[in-house]
């Protein structure tokens, strides 16, 4: 049994080819680092099938869950409107699918024309609403549009509908506050460990711990001290440790609170491995 505090990486692309050579070793290192669950967000339907195959065949800890969706970078190649949406809807029946994602808007790279990004994003939000699922959101240089769209989306939902996470949050403290008011979690990734990450550190400082989730975005966004190498779920611990330092609490508090809230937000079907007396258990 692991004596590490339990952690959930709510964003790791374990289906990517970067892990083809040593995926089992990566998962074993994740378990040794205390990870109890990993959420794999698909970037298109092929990626979703690969992720689901992995989730079905890996039977040890960490438990693997999947979000199905078409990433804004993939929309130009992989989005075929209704046909894509129908296949996604079928996949939501799978017991390991807990969310719609990774979906959103990316104005930084503009790999896909913005009108097409919008069409795919709105259609996938609508699917999440119909299926009662939370969303895993990608935003880059698109925060104002993203928050406006989410305001409309939340207004259309029943109050108890799970919202999801703004993954690898890149806005300022006021944007984070607005996201929290709308019921979203703020996803924190490796760059929080970098010396120059003043804005994301400020976001962590002002956002209550129960609204933060820890993520890697593996194989990308590797935290210090492994910056420059391939990222993997075990390194989510460095994100949690940095949050603990910023907030002046211990790692166990960050681990228990973020794990419990990952479980609640994504409604993982297995019981949460959190001690009942754990601090941060209230929300
Ligand atoms: Ni991602």
PDB file of C-alpha atoms and ligand atoms in Angstrom:
ATOM      1  CA  UNK A   1       0.000   0.000   0.000  1.00  0.00           C
ATOM      2  CA  UNK A   2       1.169   3.449  -0.824  1.00  0.00           C
ATOM      3  CA  UNK A   3       1.739   5.825   2.075  1.00  0.00           C
ATOM      4  CA  UNK A   4       1.727   8.856  -0.191  1.00  0.00           C
ATOM      5  CA  UNK A   5      -1.313  11.123   0.160  1.00  0.00           C
ATOM      6  CA  UNK A   6      -3.916  10.333  -2.544  1.00  0.00           C
ATOM      7  CA  UNK A   7      -3.795  12.507  -5.664  1.00  0.00           C
ATOM      8  CA  UNK A   8      -5.886  12.727  -8.836  1.00  0.00           C
ATOM      9  CA  UNK A   9      -4.419  14.029 -12.095  1.00  0.00           C
ATOM     10  CA  UNK A  10      -7.528  15.397 -13.822  1.00  0.00           C
ATOM     11  CA  UNK A  11      -5.737  15.984 -17.137  1.00  0.00           C
ATOM     12  CA  UNK A  12      -3.244  13.583 -18.703  1.00  0.00           C
ATOM     13  CA  UNK A  13      -3.097  12.568 -22.377  1.00  0.00           C
ATOM     14  CA  UNK A  14      -2.022   9.007 -21.647  1.00  0.00           C
ATOM     15  CA  UNK A  15      -3.358   7.839 -25.017  1.00  0.00           C
ATOM     16  CA  UNK A  16      -0.739   9.955 -26.869  1.00  0.00           C
ATOM     17  CA  UNK A  17       2.092   8.229 -28.716  1.00  0.00           C
ATOM     18  CA  UNK A  18       4.585   9.872 -26.335  1.00  0.00           C
ATOM     19  CA  UNK A  19       3.673   7.033 -23.931  1.00  0.00           C
ATOM     20  CA  UNK A  20       3.665   4.115 -26.394  1.00  0.00           C
ATOM     21  CA  UNK A  21       7.052   2.794 -25.268  1.00  0.00           C
ATOM     22  CA  UNK A  22       6.527   2.717 -21.515  1.00  0.00           C
ATOM     23  CA  UNK A  23       2.857   3.349 -20.658  1.00  0.00           C
ATOM     24  CA  UNK A  24       2.750   0.667 -17.927  1.00  0.00           C
ATOM     25  CA  UNK A  25       5.897   2.046 -16.265  1.00  0.00           C
ATOM     26  CA  UNK A  26       4.345   5.508 -16.309  1.00  0.00           C
ATOM     27  CA  UNK A  27       1.194   4.158 -14.638  1.00  0.00           C
ATOM     28  CA  UNK A  28       3.228   2.273 -12.044  1.00  0.00           C
ATOM     29  CA  UNK A  29       5.201   5.400 -11.194  1.00  0.00           C
ATOM     30  CA  UNK A  30       1.880   7.227 -10.888  1.00  0.00           C
ATOM     31  CA  UNK A  31       0.679   4.643  -8.366  1.00  0.00           C
ATOM     32  CA  UNK A  32       3.924   4.898  -6.384  1.00  0.00           C
ATOM     33  CA  UNK A  33       3.456   8.683  -6.268  1.00  0.00           C
ATOM     34  CA  UNK A  34       0.037   8.180  -4.634  1.00  0.00           C
ATOM     35  CA  UNK A  35      -2.223   8.695  -7.639  1.00  0.00           C
ATOM     36  CA  UNK A  36      -5.607   7.057  -7.182  1.00  0.00           C
ATOM     37  CA  UNK A  37      -7.219   8.240 -10.435  1.00  0.00           C
ATOM     38  CA  UNK A  38      -6.296   9.885 -13.724  1.00  0.00           C
ATOM     39  CA  UNK A  39      -8.731  11.569 -16.122  1.00  0.00           C
ATOM     40  CA  UNK A  40      -7.695  11.202 -19.766  1.00  0.00           C
ATOM     41  CA  UNK A  41      -9.250  13.908 -21.981  1.00  0.00           C
ATOM     42  CA  UNK A  42      -9.595  12.851 -25.605  1.00  0.00           C
ATOM     43  CA  UNK A  43      -8.747  15.290 -28.412  1.00  0.00           C
ATOM     44  CA  UNK A  44     -10.820  13.549 -31.120  1.00  0.00           C
ATOM     45  CA  UNK A  45     -12.737  10.295 -31.601  1.00  0.00           C
ATOM     46  CA  UNK A  46      -9.641   8.212 -32.376  1.00  0.00           C
ATOM     47  CA  UNK A  47      -8.047   9.491 -29.197  1.00  0.00           C
ATOM     48  CA  UNK A  48     -11.256   8.691 -27.268  1.00  0.00           C
ATOM     49  CA  UNK A  49     -11.199   5.076 -28.446  1.00  0.00           C
ATOM     50  CA  UNK A  50      -7.520   4.720 -27.507  1.00  0.00           C
ATOM     51  CA  UNK A  51      -8.165   6.221 -24.071  1.00  0.00           C
ATOM     52  CA  UNK A  52     -11.131   3.932 -23.454  1.00  0.00           C
ATOM     53  CA  UNK A  53      -9.137   0.882 -24.480  1.00  0.00           C
ATOM     54  CA  UNK A  54      -6.460   1.876 -21.965  1.00  0.00           C
ATOM     55  CA  UNK A  55      -9.048   2.510 -19.225  1.00  0.00           C
ATOM     56  CA  UNK A  56     -10.578  -0.927 -19.829  1.00  0.00           C
ATOM     57  CA  UNK A  57      -7.314  -2.851 -19.864  1.00  0.00           C
ATOM     58  CA  UNK A  58      -5.499  -1.156 -16.937  1.00  0.00           C
ATOM     59  CA  UNK A  59      -7.108  -2.763 -13.887  1.00  0.00           C
ATOM     60  CA  UNK A  60      -4.862  -1.469 -11.080  1.00  0.00           C
ATOM     61  CA  UNK A  61      -4.543   1.933  -9.409  1.00  0.00           C
ATOM     62  CA  UNK A  62      -4.700   4.627 -10.548  1.00  0.00           C
ATOM     63  CA  UNK A  63      -8.246   4.172 -11.892  1.00  0.00           C
ATOM     64  CA  UNK A  64      -8.481   5.631 -15.385  1.00  0.00           C
ATOM     65  CA  UNK A  65     -11.436   7.718 -16.538  1.00  0.00           C
ATOM     66  CA  UNK A  66     -12.052   9.372 -19.888  1.00  0.00           C
ATOM     67  CA  UNK A  67     -13.521  12.591 -21.251  1.00  0.00           C
ATOM     68  CA  UNK A  68     -14.725  12.415 -24.863  1.00  0.00           C
ATOM     69  CA  UNK A  69     -14.513  15.460 -27.084  1.00  0.00           C
ATOM     70  CA  UNK A  70     -12.893  17.243 -30.010  1.00  0.00           C
ATOM     71  CA  UNK A  71     -10.130  19.701 -29.025  1.00  0.00           C
ATOM     72  CA  UNK A  72     -10.168  23.119 -30.763  1.00  0.00           C
ATOM     73  CA  UNK A  73      -6.899  22.240 -32.547  1.00  0.00           C
ATOM     74  CA  UNK A  74      -8.513  19.055 -33.896  1.00  0.00           C
ATOM     75  CA  UNK A  75     -11.772  20.616 -35.086  1.00  0.00           C
ATOM     76  CA  UNK A  76     -10.551  21.411 -38.629  1.00  0.00           C
ATOM     77  CA  UNK A  77      -9.491  17.782 -39.154  1.00  0.00           C
ATOM     78  CA  UNK A  78     -11.862  15.799 -36.970  1.00  0.00           C
ATOM     79  CA  UNK A  79     -15.167  17.658 -36.604  1.00  0.00           C
ATOM     80  CA  UNK A  80     -17.939  16.501 -38.902  1.00  0.00           C
ATOM     81  CA  UNK A  81     -20.878  18.073 -37.149  1.00  0.00           C
ATOM     82  CA  UNK A  82     -23.778  15.775 -36.424  1.00  0.00           C
ATOM     83  CA  UNK A  83     -21.899  12.582 -37.354  1.00  0.00           C
ATOM     84  CA  UNK A  84     -19.160  13.325 -34.811  1.00  0.00           C
ATOM     85  CA  UNK A  85     -21.655  14.332 -32.160  1.00  0.00           C
ATOM     86  CA  UNK A  86     -23.658  11.110 -32.609  1.00  0.00           C
ATOM     87  CA  UNK A  87     -20.532   8.999 -32.134  1.00  0.00           C
ATOM     88  CA  UNK A  88     -19.592  11.004 -29.046  1.00  0.00           C
ATOM     89  CA  UNK A  89     -23.077  10.489 -27.672  1.00  0.00           C
ATOM     90  CA  UNK A  90     -22.725   6.713 -28.090  1.00  0.00           C
ATOM     91  CA  UNK A  91     -19.402   6.821 -26.217  1.00  0.00           C
ATOM     92  CA  UNK A  92     -20.987   8.651 -23.265  1.00  0.00           C
ATOM     93  CA  UNK A  93     -22.774   5.357 -22.454  1.00  0.00           C
ATOM     94  CA  UNK A  94     -19.420   3.799 -21.560  1.00  0.00           C
ATOM     95  CA  UNK A  95     -19.030   3.488 -17.752  1.00  0.00           C
ATOM     96  CA  UNK A  96     -15.515   5.027 -17.864  1.00  0.00           C
ATOM     97  CA  UNK A  97     -16.674   8.196 -19.636  1.00  0.00           C
ATOM     98  CA  UNK A  98     -17.237  10.865 -16.981  1.00  0.00           C
ATOM     99  CA  UNK A  99     -17.063  14.150 -18.935  1.00  0.00           C
ATOM    100  CA  UNK A 100     -17.105  15.918 -22.297  1.00  0.00           C
ATOM    101  CA  UNK A 101     -13.643  17.242 -23.207  1.00  0.00           C
ATOM    102  CA  UNK A 102     -11.182  18.442 -24.117  1.00  0.00           C
ATOM    103  CA  UNK A 103     -13.237  21.184 -25.737  1.00  0.00           C
ATOM    104  CA  UNK A 104     -12.925  24.945 -25.937  1.00  0.00           C
ATOM    105  CA  UNK A 105     -11.469  27.922 -27.766  1.00  0.00           C
ATOM    106  CA  UNK A 106      -7.832  28.587 -28.687  1.00  0.00           C
ATOM    107  CA  UNK A 107      -7.121  32.020 -30.199  1.00  0.00           C
ATOM    108  CA  UNK A 108      -3.375  31.763 -29.605  1.00  0.00           C
ATOM    109  CA  UNK A 109      -2.560  29.209 -32.239  1.00  0.00           C
ATOM    110  CA  UNK A 110      -5.740  29.511 -34.300  1.00  0.00           C
ATOM    111  CA  UNK A 111      -5.141  26.066 -35.805  1.00  0.00           C
ATOM    112  CA  UNK A 112      -8.850  26.015 -36.636  1.00  0.00           C
ATOM    113  CA  UNK A 113     -10.845  29.060 -37.893  1.00  0.00           C
ATOM    114  CA  UNK A 114     -12.705  30.639 -34.979  1.00  0.00           C
ATOM    115  CA  UNK A 115     -16.152  30.169 -36.490  1.00  0.00           C
ATOM    116  CA  UNK A 116     -15.547  26.414 -36.693  1.00  0.00           C
ATOM    117  CA  UNK A 117     -14.162  26.353 -33.134  1.00  0.00           C
ATOM    118  CA  UNK A 118     -17.333  28.053 -31.911  1.00  0.00           C
ATOM    119  CA  UNK A 119     -19.635  25.682 -33.761  1.00  0.00           C
ATOM    120  CA  UNK A 120     -17.935  22.582 -32.358  1.00  0.00           C
ATOM    121  CA  UNK A 121     -17.629  24.038 -28.858  1.00  0.00           C
ATOM    122  CA  UNK A 122     -21.286  25.046 -28.590  1.00  0.00           C
ATOM    123  CA  UNK A 123     -22.489  21.717 -29.977  1.00  0.00           C
ATOM    124  CA  UNK A 124     -20.364  19.802 -27.453  1.00  0.00           C
ATOM    125  CA  UNK A 125     -21.545  21.976 -24.548  1.00  0.00           C
ATOM    126  CA  UNK A 126     -25.071  21.155 -25.632  1.00  0.00           C
ATOM    127  CA  UNK A 127     -24.264  17.433 -25.613  1.00  0.00           C
ATOM    128  CA  UNK A 128     -22.837  17.739 -22.087  1.00  0.00           C
ATOM    129  CA  UNK A 129     -26.036  19.488 -20.984  1.00  0.00           C
ATOM    130  CA  UNK A 130     -28.218  16.769 -22.470  1.00  0.00           C
ATOM    131  CA  UNK A 131     -26.146  13.986 -20.909  1.00  0.00           C
ATOM    132  CA  UNK A 132     -25.772  15.585 -17.475  1.00  0.00           C
ATOM    133  CA  UNK A 133     -21.969  15.561 -17.814  1.00  0.00           C
ATOM    134  CA  UNK A 134     -19.308  18.062 -16.705  1.00  0.00           C
ATOM    135  CA  UNK A 135     -16.849  19.556 -19.231  1.00  0.00           C
ATOM    136  CA  UNK A 136     -13.045  19.758 -19.470  1.00  0.00           C
ATOM    137  CA  UNK A 137     -12.318  23.156 -21.009  1.00  0.00           C
ATOM    138  CA  UNK A 138      -9.331  24.361 -23.007  1.00  0.00           C
ATOM    139  CA  UNK A 139      -8.859  28.147 -23.207  1.00  0.00           C
ATOM    140  CA  UNK A 140      -5.976  30.164 -24.562  1.00  0.00           C
ATOM    141  CA  UNK A 141      -6.215  33.906 -25.274  1.00  0.00           C
ATOM    142  CA  UNK A 142      -9.979  33.345 -25.308  1.00  0.00           C
ATOM    143  CA  UNK A 143     -11.021  33.918 -21.683  1.00  0.00           C
ATOM    144  CA  UNK A 144     -13.574  36.688 -22.279  1.00  0.00           C
ATOM    145  CA  UNK A 145     -15.481  34.729 -24.942  1.00  0.00           C
ATOM    146  CA  UNK A 146     -15.147  31.536 -22.900  1.00  0.00           C
ATOM    147  CA  UNK A 147     -16.675  33.082 -19.768  1.00  0.00           C
ATOM    148  CA  UNK A 148     -19.527  34.670 -21.748  1.00  0.00           C
ATOM    149  CA  UNK A 149     -20.363  31.332 -23.360  1.00  0.00           C
ATOM    150  CA  UNK A 150     -20.168  29.535 -20.009  1.00  0.00           C
ATOM    151  CA  UNK A 151     -22.475  32.102 -18.400  1.00  0.00           C
ATOM    152  CA  UNK A 152     -25.138  31.273 -20.995  1.00  0.00           C
ATOM    153  CA  UNK A 153     -24.489  27.549 -20.653  1.00  0.00           C
ATOM    154  CA  UNK A 154     -24.788  27.570 -16.858  1.00  0.00           C
ATOM    155  CA  UNK A 155     -27.990  29.616 -17.062  1.00  0.00           C
ATOM    156  CA  UNK A 156     -29.514  26.874 -19.223  1.00  0.00           C
ATOM    157  CA  UNK A 157     -28.623  24.053 -16.809  1.00  0.00           C
ATOM    158  CA  UNK A 158     -30.479  22.621 -13.835  1.00  0.00           C
ATOM    159  CA  UNK A 159     -28.771  23.880 -10.621  1.00  0.00           C
ATOM    160  CA  UNK A 160     -27.302  20.482  -9.688  1.00  0.00           C
ATOM    161  CA  UNK A 161     -25.716  19.866 -13.118  1.00  0.00           C
ATOM    162  CA  UNK A 162     -21.952  19.245 -12.666  1.00  0.00           C
ATOM    163  CA  UNK A 163     -19.927  22.009 -14.355  1.00  0.00           C
ATOM    164  CA  UNK A 164     -16.334  20.827 -14.783  1.00  0.00           C
ATOM    165  CA  UNK A 165     -12.947  22.498 -14.976  1.00  0.00           C
ATOM    166  CA  UNK A 166     -11.168  25.318 -16.783  1.00  0.00           C
ATOM    167  CA  UNK A 167      -8.101  23.256 -17.520  1.00  0.00           C
ATOM    168  CA  UNK A 168      -4.618  24.813 -17.186  1.00  0.00           C
ATOM    169  CA  UNK A 169      -6.180  28.077 -16.138  1.00  0.00           C
ATOM    170  CA  UNK A 170      -4.488  31.027 -17.844  1.00  0.00           C
ATOM    171  CA  UNK A 171      -6.624  33.971 -16.749  1.00  0.00           C
ATOM    172  CA  UNK A 172      -6.171  36.409 -13.893  1.00  0.00           C
ATOM    173  CA  UNK A 173      -7.599  36.354 -10.354  1.00  0.00           C
ATOM    174  CA  UNK A 174     -10.823  38.103 -11.435  1.00  0.00           C
ATOM    175  CA  UNK A 175     -11.425  35.559 -14.201  1.00  0.00           C
ATOM    176  CA  UNK A 176     -10.836  32.774 -11.671  1.00  0.00           C
ATOM    177  CA  UNK A 177     -13.341  34.316  -9.305  1.00  0.00           C
ATOM    178  CA  UNK A 178     -15.925  34.492 -12.098  1.00  0.00           C
ATOM    179  CA  UNK A 179     -15.260  30.855 -13.045  1.00  0.00           C
ATOM    180  CA  UNK A 180     -15.767  29.798  -9.434  1.00  0.00           C
ATOM    181  CA  UNK A 181     -19.015  31.810  -9.207  1.00  0.00           C
ATOM    182  CA  UNK A 182     -20.227  29.896 -12.255  1.00  0.00           C
ATOM    183  CA  UNK A 183     -19.408  26.627 -10.453  1.00  0.00           C
ATOM    184  CA  UNK A 184     -16.245  25.630 -12.336  1.00  0.00           C
ATOM    185  CA  UNK A 185     -13.017  24.347 -10.882  1.00  0.00           C
ATOM    186  CA  UNK A 186      -9.732  26.080 -11.718  1.00  0.00           C
ATOM    187  CA  UNK A 187      -7.205  23.563 -13.092  1.00  0.00           C
ATOM    188  CA  UNK A 188      -3.575  24.151 -12.093  1.00  0.00           C
ATOM    189  CA  UNK A 189      -0.686  22.677 -14.122  1.00  0.00           C
ATOM    190  CA  UNK A 190       3.139  22.555 -14.058  1.00  0.00           C
ATOM    191  CA  UNK A 191       3.843  26.219 -14.913  1.00  0.00           C
ATOM    192  CA  UNK A 192       2.750  27.145 -11.346  1.00  0.00           C
ATOM    193  CA  UNK A 193       6.146  25.730 -10.292  1.00  0.00           C
ATOM    194  CA  UNK A 194       8.067  28.166 -12.530  1.00  0.00           C
ATOM    195  CA  UNK A 195       9.734  31.227 -10.973  1.00  0.00           C
ATOM    196  CA  UNK A 196       8.020  33.660 -13.362  1.00  0.00           C
ATOM    197  CA  UNK A 197       4.504  32.296 -12.892  1.00  0.00           C
ATOM    198  CA  UNK A 198       3.255  35.286 -10.906  1.00  0.00           C
ATOM    199  CA  UNK A 199      -0.241  35.342 -12.385  1.00  0.00           C
ATOM    200  CA  UNK A 200      -1.086  31.687 -11.817  1.00  0.00           C
ATOM    201  CA  UNK A 201       0.403  31.871  -8.301  1.00  0.00           C
ATOM    202  CA  UNK A 202      -1.911  34.814  -7.611  1.00  0.00           C
ATOM    203  CA  UNK A 203      -4.847  32.773  -8.912  1.00  0.00           C
ATOM    204  CA  UNK A 204      -3.905  29.941  -6.528  1.00  0.00           C
ATOM    205  CA  UNK A 205      -3.551  32.392  -3.635  1.00  0.00           C
ATOM    206  CA  UNK A 206      -7.049  33.881  -4.027  1.00  0.00           C
ATOM    207  CA  UNK A 207      -8.985  30.744  -5.058  1.00  0.00           C
ATOM    208  CA  UNK A 208     -10.261  28.534  -2.208  1.00  0.00           C
ATOM    209  CA  UNK A 209      -8.595  25.118  -2.222  1.00  0.00           C
ATOM    210  CA  UNK A 210     -11.877  23.265  -2.796  1.00  0.00           C
ATOM    211  CA  UNK A 211     -12.188  25.026  -6.179  1.00  0.00           C
ATOM    212  CA  UNK A 212      -8.716  24.007  -7.394  1.00  0.00           C
ATOM    213  CA  UNK A 213      -7.815  20.782  -9.213  1.00  0.00           C
ATOM    214  CA  UNK A 214      -4.279  19.519  -9.885  1.00  0.00           C
ATOM    215  CA  UNK A 215      -3.371  18.478 -13.434  1.00  0.00           C
ATOM    216  CA  UNK A 216      -0.324  17.623 -15.499  1.00  0.00           C
ATOM    217  CA  UNK A 217      -1.490  17.956 -19.144  1.00  0.00           C
ATOM    218  CA  UNK A 218       1.108  15.213 -19.702  1.00  0.00           C
ATOM    219  CA  UNK A 219       3.110  14.846 -21.912  1.00  0.00           C
ATOM    220  CA  UNK A 220       3.176  18.693 -21.934  1.00  0.00           C
ATOM    221  CA  UNK A 221       3.753  21.450 -19.320  1.00  0.00           C
ATOM    222  CA  UNK A 222       6.322  19.552 -17.248  1.00  0.00           C
ATOM    223  CA  UNK A 223       6.833  21.119 -13.793  1.00  0.00           C
ATOM    224  CA  UNK A 224      10.113  22.112 -12.190  1.00  0.00           C
ATOM    225  CA  UNK A 225      12.432  20.207 -11.517  1.00  0.00           C
ATOM    226  CA  UNK A 226      11.757  18.110 -14.656  1.00  0.00           C
ATOM    227  CA  UNK A 227      11.026  21.040 -16.972  1.00  0.00           C
ATOM    228  CA  UNK A 228      12.128  20.284 -20.542  1.00  0.00           C
ATOM    229  CA  UNK A 229      11.449  16.547 -20.231  1.00  0.00           C
ATOM    230  CA  UNK A 230       8.265  14.598 -20.957  1.00  0.00           C
ATOM    231  CA  UNK A 231       5.596  15.150 -18.320  1.00  0.00           C
ATOM    232  CA  UNK A 232       3.742  12.262 -16.617  1.00  0.00           C
ATOM    233  CA  UNK A 233       0.989  11.921 -13.980  1.00  0.00           C
ATOM    234  CA  UNK A 234       3.426  11.191 -11.103  1.00  0.00           C
ATOM    235  CA  UNK A 235       4.677  14.778 -11.424  1.00  0.00           C
ATOM    236  CA  UNK A 236       1.277  16.184 -10.423  1.00  0.00           C
ATOM    237  CA  UNK A 237       2.727  15.965  -6.936  1.00  0.00           C
ATOM    238  CA  UNK A 238       4.979  18.964  -7.712  1.00  0.00           C
ATOM    239  CA  UNK A 239       1.914  20.988  -8.637  1.00  0.00           C
ATOM    240  CA  UNK A 240       0.228  19.985  -5.362  1.00  0.00           C
ATOM    241  CA  UNK A 241       3.372  20.801  -3.350  1.00  0.00           C
ATOM    242  CA  UNK A 242       3.589  24.260  -4.904  1.00  0.00           C
ATOM    243  CA  UNK A 243      -0.075  24.923  -4.116  1.00  0.00           C
ATOM    244  CA  UNK A 244       0.603  23.818  -0.520  1.00  0.00           C
ATOM    245  CA  UNK A 245       3.505  26.298  -0.267  1.00  0.00           C
ATOM    246  CA  UNK A 246       1.474  29.174  -1.724  1.00  0.00           C
ATOM    247  CA  UNK A 247      -1.442  28.503   0.603  1.00  0.00           C
ATOM    248  CA  UNK A 248       0.656  27.717   3.676  1.00  0.00           C
ATOM    249  CA  UNK A 249      -0.894  24.286   4.233  1.00  0.00           C
ATOM    250  CA  UNK A 250       0.600  20.796   4.080  1.00  0.00           C
ATOM    251  CA  UNK A 251       0.670  18.516   1.051  1.00  0.00           C
ATOM    252  CA  UNK A 252      -1.798  16.092   2.653  1.00  0.00           C
ATOM    253  CA  UNK A 253      -4.425  18.838   2.931  1.00  0.00           C
ATOM    254  CA  UNK A 254      -4.008  19.759  -0.739  1.00  0.00           C
ATOM    255  CA  UNK A 255      -4.053  16.082  -1.773  1.00  0.00           C
ATOM    256  CA  UNK A 256      -7.160  15.174   0.242  1.00  0.00           C
ATOM    257  CA  UNK A 257      -9.117  18.266  -0.754  1.00  0.00           C
ATOM    258  CA  UNK A 258      -8.332  18.168  -4.475  1.00  0.00           C
ATOM    259  CA  UNK A 259      -8.924  14.402  -4.615  1.00  0.00           C
ATOM    260  CA  UNK A 260     -12.268  14.641  -2.869  1.00  0.00           C
ATOM    261  CA  UNK A 261     -13.413  17.460  -5.145  1.00  0.00           C
ATOM    262  CA  UNK A 262     -12.177  15.705  -8.294  1.00  0.00           C
ATOM    263  CA  UNK A 263     -14.352  12.781  -7.215  1.00  0.00           C
ATOM    264  CA  UNK A 264     -17.364  14.984  -6.642  1.00  0.00           C
ATOM    265  CA  UNK A 265     -16.999  17.064  -9.780  1.00  0.00           C
ATOM    266  CA  UNK A 266     -16.526  14.111 -12.130  1.00  0.00           C
ATOM    267  CA  UNK A 267     -18.686  11.646 -10.174  1.00  0.00           C
ATOM    268  CA  UNK A 268     -16.177   8.812 -10.518  1.00  0.00           C
ATOM    269  CA  UNK A 269     -18.192   5.623 -10.032  1.00  0.00           C
ATOM    270  CA  UNK A 270     -15.878   4.037  -7.435  1.00  0.00           C
ATOM    271  CA  UNK A 271     -15.935   5.171  -3.775  1.00  0.00           C
ATOM    272  CA  UNK A 272     -13.467   7.988  -3.009  1.00  0.00           C
ATOM    273  CA  UNK A 273     -10.364   6.747  -1.152  1.00  0.00           C
ATOM    274  CA  UNK A 274     -10.441   9.622   1.330  1.00  0.00           C
ATOM    275  CA  UNK A 275     -10.533   9.236   5.115  1.00  0.00           C
ATOM    276  CA  UNK A 276     -13.895  10.441   6.444  1.00  0.00           C
ATOM    277  CA  UNK A 277     -12.181  12.745   8.971  1.00  0.00           C
ATOM    278  CA  UNK A 278     -10.049  14.386   6.277  1.00  0.00           C
ATOM    279  CA  UNK A 279      -9.638  18.137   6.462  1.00  0.00           C
ATOM    280  CA  UNK A 280     -11.201  20.021   3.600  1.00  0.00           C
ATOM    281  CA  UNK A 281     -13.973  17.438   3.365  1.00  0.00           C
ATOM    282  CA  UNK A 282     -16.650  20.118   3.652  1.00  0.00           C
ATOM    283  CA  UNK A 283     -17.578  22.349   0.762  1.00  0.00           C
TER     284      UNK A 283
HETATM  285 NI1  LIG B   1      -4.820  18.879 -22.763  1.00  0.00          NI
END
